CSV table of C-alpha atoms in Angstrom, one decimal:
chain,number,residue,atom,x,y,z
B,1,UNK,CA,90.2,116.4,83.8
B,2,UNK,CA,94.0,116.3,83.4
B,3,UNK,CA,96.4,119.2,84.2
B,4,UNK,CA,99.9,120.3,83.2
B,5,UNK,CA,102.0,122.6,85.2
B,6,UNK,CA,105.7,123.5,85.2
B,7,UNK,CA,107.7,123.4,88.5
B,8,UNK,CA,107.8,127.2,88.6
B,9,UNK,CA,104.0,127.4,88.7
B,10,UNK,CA,103.0,124.5,90.9
B,11,UNK,CA,102.6,126.4,94.2
B,12,UNK,CA,102.9,129.9,95.6
B,13,UNK,CA,106.2,130.5,97.4
B,14,UNK,CA,104.4,130.3,100.8
B,15,UNK,CA,103.3,126.7,100.2
B,16,UNK,CA,106.8,125.3,100.1
B,17,UNK,CA,108.1,127.7,102.7
B,18,UNK,CA,105.4,127.0,105.3
B,19,UNK,CA,103.7,123.8,104.2
B,20,UNK,CA,100.3,125.7,103.7
B,21,UNK,CA,98.3,123.6,101.3
B,22,UNK,CA,95.4,126.1,101.1
B,23,UNK,CA,96.9,127.6,97.9
B,24,UNK,CA,96.0,124.6,95.8
B,25,UNK,CA,92.6,123.4,94.7
B,26,UNK,CA,91.1,120.2,95.9
B,27,UNK,CA,90.1,117.8,93.1
B,28,UNK,CA,86.6,116.3,92.7
B,29,UNK,CA,86.7,113.7,94.3
B,30,UNK,CA,107.2,92.4,96.1
B,31,UNK,CA,106.3,90.4,96.7
B,32,UNK,CA,103.8,90.3,99.4
B,33,UNK,CA,101.5,87.4,100.3
B,34,UNK,CA,98.1,87.8,98.9
B,35,UNK,CA,95.5,88.8,101.4
B,36,UNK,CA,93.0,86.1,102.7
B,37,UNK,CA,89.3,86.6,102.2
B,38,UNK,CA,89.0,87.9,105.8
B,39,UNK,CA,91.8,90.4,105.4
B,40,UNK,CA,90.4,91.6,102.1
B,41,UNK,CA,87.0,92.1,103.6
B,42,UNK,CA,88.5,94.0,106.5
B,43,UNK,CA,90.5,96.2,104.0
B,44,UNK,CA,87.3,97.1,102.1
B,45,UNK,CA,85.3,97.9,105.3
B,46,UNK,CA,86.8,101.3,106.1
B,47,UNK,CA,89.6,103.3,104.6
B,48,UNK,CA,92.5,103.2,107.0
B,49,UNK,CA,94.8,105.6,105.1
B,50,UNK,CA,94.2,108.7,103.0
B,51,UNK,CA,96.1,107.6,99.9
B,52,UNK,CA,97.7,104.5,98.6
B,53,UNK,CA,100.7,105.9,96.8
B,54,UNK,CA,103.0,104.0,94.5
B,55,UNK,CA,106.3,105.8,93.6
B,56,UNK,CA,107.5,104.3,90.3
B,57,UNK,CA,111.0,105.6,89.6
B,58,UNK,CA,112.9,105.4,86.3
B,59,UNK,CA,116.4,103.9,86.5
B,60,UNK,CA,117.1,103.4,82.7
B,61,UNK,CA,120.5,104.1,81.3
B,62,UNK,CA,119.4,107.5,79.9
B,63,UNK,CA,119.5,108.7,83.5
B,64,UNK,CA,123.1,109.5,84.5
B,65,UNK,CA,124.4,108.5,87.9
B,66,UNK,CA,124.1,112.1,89.2
B,67,UNK,CA,120.5,112.3,88.2
B,68,UNK,CA,119.8,108.9,89.9
B,69,UNK,CA,121.5,110.1,93.1
B,70,UNK,CA,119.6,113.4,93.1
B,71,UNK,CA,116.3,111.6,92.4
B,72,UNK,CA,116.9,109.2,95.3
B,73,UNK,CA,117.8,112.1,97.6
B,74,UNK,CA,114.8,114.0,96.4
B,75,UNK,CA,112.3,111.4,97.4
B,76,UNK,CA,114.0,110.7,100.7
B,77,UNK,CA,114.2,114.4,101.7
B,78,UNK,CA,110.6,115.1,100.5
B,79,UNK,CA,109.2,112.3,102.7
B,80,UNK,CA,110.8,113.7,105.9
B,81,UNK,CA,110.2,117.4,105.0
B,82,UNK,CA,108.1,119.5,107.3
B,83,UNK,CA,105.8,120.4,104.4
B,84,UNK,CA,105.2,116.7,103.7
B,85,UNK,CA,104.5,115.9,107.3
B,86,UNK,CA,102.1,118.8,107.6
B,87,UNK,CA,100.2,117.7,104.4
B,88,UNK,CA,100.1,114.2,105.9
B,89,UNK,CA,98.1,115.5,108.9
B,90,UNK,CA,95.7,117.4,106.7
B,91,UNK,CA,93.8,114.2,105.7
B,92,UNK,CA,91.0,112.5,107.7
B,93,UNK,CA,93.2,109.6,108.7
B,94,UNK,CA,96.5,111.5,109.0
B,95,UNK,CA,98.5,108.7,107.3
B,96,UNK,CA,99.3,107.2,103.9
B,97,UNK,CA,100.5,103.8,102.6
B,98,UNK,CA,103.5,104.0,100.2
B,99,UNK,CA,105.5,101.6,98.2
B,100,UNK,CA,108.6,102.5,96.1
B,101,UNK,CA,109.9,100.6,93.1
B,102,UNK,CA,112.4,101.2,90.3
B,103,UNK,CA,111.8,100.3,86.7
B,104,UNK,CA,113.4,100.1,83.3
B,105,UNK,CA,112.4,97.4,80.7
B,106,UNK,CA,109.0,95.8,80.6
B,107,UNK,CA,110.3,92.9,82.7
B,108,UNK,CA,112.5,94.9,85.0
B,109,UNK,CA,110.9,96.3,88.1
B,110,UNK,CA,112.4,96.1,91.6
B,111,UNK,CA,110.6,96.9,94.8
B,112,UNK,CA,112.8,99.0,97.1
B,113,UNK,CA,110.1,99.7,99.8
B,114,UNK,CA,107.2,97.3,100.2
B,115,UNK,CA,104.0,98.8,101.4
B,116,UNK,CA,104.6,100.9,104.5
B,117,UNK,CA,102.4,103.3,106.5
B,118,UNK,CA,103.8,106.8,107.0
B,119,UNK,CA,102.0,108.5,109.9
B,120,UNK,CA,104.6,110.8,111.3
B,121,UNK,CA,108.3,111.7,111.6
B,122,UNK,CA,109.4,108.3,112.8
B,123,UNK,CA,107.9,106.2,110.1
B,124,UNK,CA,108.9,108.8,107.5
B,125,UNK,CA,112.5,108.6,108.7
B,126,UNK,CA,112.5,104.8,108.4
B,127,UNK,CA,111.2,104.9,104.8
B,128,UNK,CA,113.7,107.7,103.8
B,129,UNK,CA,116.6,105.8,105.3
B,130,UNK,CA,115.7,102.6,103.5
B,131,UNK,CA,115.5,104.5,100.2
B,132,UNK,CA,118.9,106.0,100.7
B,133,UNK,CA,120.7,102.9,101.8
B,134,UNK,CA,119.7,100.8,98.8
B,135,UNK,CA,122.5,100.7,96.1
B,136,UNK,CA,121.8,102.7,93.0
B,137,UNK,CA,121.4,100.7,89.8
B,138,UNK,CA,120.8,101.3,86.1
B,139,UNK,CA,119.2,99.1,83.5
B,140,UNK,CA,118.3,98.9,79.8
B,141,UNK,CA,115.2,100.2,78.0
B,142,UNK,CA,112.3,102.4,79.1
B,143,UNK,CA,108.9,100.8,79.6
B,144,UNK,CA,106.4,103.2,81.2
B,145,UNK,CA,103.6,100.7,80.3
B,146,UNK,CA,105.5,98.0,82.1
B,147,UNK,CA,105.8,100.2,85.2
B,148,UNK,CA,102.0,100.9,85.2
B,149,UNK,CA,101.2,97.2,84.6
B,150,UNK,CA,103.5,96.2,87.4
B,151,UNK,CA,102.0,98.9,89.7
B,152,UNK,CA,98.3,98.1,89.3
B,153,UNK,CA,98.2,94.7,91.1
B,154,UNK,CA,100.3,96.1,94.0
B,155,UNK,CA,97.2,97.9,95.1
B,156,UNK,CA,95.4,94.6,95.6
B,157,UNK,CA,98.3,93.3,97.7
B,158,UNK,CA,98.3,96.4,99.9
B,159,UNK,CA,96.8,95.6,103.3
B,160,UNK,CA,95.8,99.2,103.8
B,161,UNK,CA,92.8,100.7,102.0
B,162,UNK,CA,93.0,104.3,101.0
B,163,UNK,CA,90.5,107.0,100.0
B,164,UNK,CA,92.6,107.4,96.8
B,165,UNK,CA,95.0,105.3,94.7
B,166,UNK,CA,97.8,107.1,93.0
B,167,UNK,CA,100.7,106.0,90.8
B,168,UNK,CA,103.5,108.6,90.7
B,169,UNK,CA,105.7,108.0,87.6
B,170,UNK,CA,109.0,109.7,87.1
B,171,UNK,CA,111.1,109.3,83.9
B,172,UNK,CA,113.3,111.1,81.4
B,173,UNK,CA,112.1,109.5,78.1
B,174,UNK,CA,109.1,108.0,76.3
B,175,UNK,CA,108.0,104.4,76.3
B,176,UNK,CA,110.2,102.3,74.0
B,177,UNK,CA,109.6,98.8,75.3
B,178,UNK,CA,106.6,96.6,76.2
B,179,UNK,CA,103.0,97.4,75.3
B,180,UNK,CA,101.6,100.8,74.3
B,181,UNK,CA,101.6,103.2,77.2
B,182,UNK,CA,98.1,104.4,76.5
B,183,UNK,CA,96.7,100.9,76.8
B,184,UNK,CA,98.3,100.5,80.3
B,185,UNK,CA,97.2,104.0,81.3
B,186,UNK,CA,93.6,103.5,80.3
B,187,UNK,CA,93.5,100.1,82.2
B,188,UNK,CA,94.6,101.9,85.3
B,189,UNK,CA,92.0,104.7,84.9
B,190,UNK,CA,89.3,102.1,84.5
B,191,UNK,CA,90.3,100.7,87.9
B,192,UNK,CA,89.9,104.2,89.5
B,193,UNK,CA,93.6,104.8,89.7
B,194,UNK,CA,95.1,108.2,89.2
B,195,UNK,CA,98.5,108.5,87.4
B,196,UNK,CA,100.6,111.6,87.9
B,197,UNK,CA,103.8,112.3,86.0
B,198,UNK,CA,107.3,113.8,86.8
B,199,UNK,CA,109.0,114.1,83.4
B,200,UNK,CA,112.7,114.8,83.9
B,201,UNK,CA,114.0,117.3,81.2
B,202,UNK,CA,117.3,118.5,82.6
B,203,UNK,CA,119.4,117.5,79.6
B,204,UNK,CA,119.3,118.5,76.0
B,205,UNK,CA,117.7,115.7,73.9
B,206,UNK,CA,120.3,113.5,72.3
B,207,UNK,CA,120.4,110.6,69.8
B,208,UNK,CA,122.4,108.4,72.2
B,209,UNK,CA,119.9,108.6,75.1
B,210,UNK,CA,116.7,108.6,73.1
B,211,UNK,CA,115.4,111.7,74.9
B,212,UNK,CA,112.8,113.8,73.1
B,213,UNK,CA,111.7,117.4,72.9
B,214,UNK,CA,108.5,118.2,74.8
B,215,UNK,CA,108.6,115.2,77.1
B,216,UNK,CA,106.2,117.1,79.3
B,217,UNK,CA,103.6,117.1,76.5
B,218,UNK,CA,104.2,113.4,76.0
B,219,UNK,CA,103.5,112.7,79.7
B,220,UNK,CA,100.4,115.0,79.6
B,221,UNK,CA,98.9,113.3,76.5
B,222,UNK,CA,100.1,109.7,76.9
B,223,UNK,CA,101.0,108.9,80.5
B,224,UNK,CA,98.9,110.6,83.1
B,225,UNK,CA,95.2,110.1,83.7
B,226,UNK,CA,92.3,110.0,86.2
B,227,UNK,CA,90.5,112.7,88.2
B,228,UNK,CA,92.8,115.7,88.9
B,229,UNK,CA,95.9,114.0,87.3
B,230,UNK,CA,98.8,116.4,86.7
B,231,UNK,CA,102.4,116.7,85.5
B,232,UNK,CA,105.2,118.5,87.2
B,233,UNK,CA,108.0,118.9,84.7
B,234,UNK,CA,111.7,119.2,85.9
B,235,UNK,CA,113.6,121.4,83.5
B,236,UNK,CA,116.3,122.7,85.8
B,237,UNK,CA,118.7,120.3,87.7
B,238,UNK,CA,118.7,122.7,90.6
B,239,UNK,CA,114.9,122.3,90.9
B,240,UNK,CA,115.0,118.5,91.0
B,241,UNK,CA,114.4,118.0,94.7
B,242,UNK,CA,112.0,120.9,94.9
B,243,UNK,CA,109.9,119.4,92.2
B,244,UNK,CA,109.7,116.0,93.9
B,245,UNK,CA,108.7,117.6,97.2
B,246,UNK,CA,106.1,119.7,95.5
B,247,UNK,CA,104.6,116.7,93.7
B,248,UNK,CA,104.4,114.5,96.8
B,249,UNK,CA,102.9,117.4,98.8
B,250,UNK,CA,100.1,117.7,96.3
B,251,UNK,CA,99.5,114.0,96.1
B,252,UNK,CA,99.4,113.5,99.9
B,253,UNK,CA,97.1,116.5,100.4
B,254,UNK,CA,94.8,115.3,97.7
B,255,UNK,CA,95.2,118.5,95.7
B,256,UNK,CA,95.9,119.6,92.2
B,257,UNK,CA,97.8,122.7,91.0
B,258,UNK,CA,95.8,125.9,90.9
B,259,UNK,CA,98.2,128.4,89.4
B,260,UNK,CA,98.8,128.7,85.6
B,261,UNK,CA,97.3,125.4,84.8
B,262,UNK,CA,95.9,124.6,81.3
B,263,UNK,CA,93.1,122.1,80.8
B,264,UNK,CA,94.1,119.1,78.7
B,265,UNK,CA,91.1,119.8,76.4
B,266,UNK,CA,92.5,123.2,75.5
B,267,UNK,CA,96.0,121.9,75.0
B,268,UNK,CA,94.8,119.1,72.7
B,269,UNK,CA,94.3,121.8,70.0
B,270,UNK,CA,98.1,122.3,69.8
B,271,UNK,CA,100.5,120.0,68.0
B,272,UNK,CA,101.4,117.2,70.4
B,273,UNK,CA,104.0,114.4,70.6
B,274,UNK,CA,103.0,111.0,69.3
B,275,UNK,CA,102.3,108.4,72.0
B,276,UNK,CA,104.4,105.9,69.9
B,277,UNK,CA,107.4,108.2,69.4
B,278,UNK,CA,109.6,106.1,71.7
B,279,UNK,CA,108.8,102.9,69.9
B,280,UNK,CA,109.3,104.6,66.5
B,281,UNK,CA,112.7,106.0,67.5
B,282,UNK,CA,113.8,102.5,68.7
B,283,UNK,CA,112.5,100.8,65.5
B,284,UNK,CA,114.3,103.4,63.3
B,285,UNK,CA,117.5,103.0,65.1
B,286,UNK,CA,117.7,99.2,65.8
B,287,UNK,CA,115.1,97.8,63.4
B,288,UNK,CA,113.4,95.8,66.1
């Protein structure tokens, strides 16, 4: 089952104010040296973290410098927030493994934070500080499929086994480079990986940036997948950081939005955005 929810309906006000995660429903259930056979066996023995979380962050040119800065700050502030730290302690292990990378074209991914365990304020501060001190960059094209394909093997390189594996993808446009996004998404789902989406819709769509209307629908139909997968759409620049915090809170707590959600099966009856719309726009514009 997949879910869509706007930022205004993700959680009741008390969740963000107090860190109470009872208001959301529980779902049904670079570059590192490859692990040796002994390490791999140890990893598979017993889950040591509650979730293996990959944060895949869009840095394509359609994101302006202000958006990139707010996005960075949003992730850093979310990780050290009291709500996040409280959600962290709600799991059976009380810790997560996280890695953070930026992406653009199908061959352009850069790991900013290799796999790290976050188990409290000190480790959260270290990760947040490293995110903030890395220079902001921008790059060409938008390959969500490339980001997913890059993310999948990172789980095998992670020395910490989690109860869940989640890829968190943020972006402000459709896939326009690399393989079809649905192929990459389906491959991840087959591996038991959940993909959640954070479509950024704070600007009016324009010809120059290749933005599209209903990017949230595109993410719902073409990008996210797996048990309890959901979308948190950012449609207000002022809600940018709040949306990131909300999404991470849900992912760490292993929850899905409960309020005003619409099952994907019901939404599929409405007109939707083509999963190849980004490739079509690029082809129409550049002929390649």
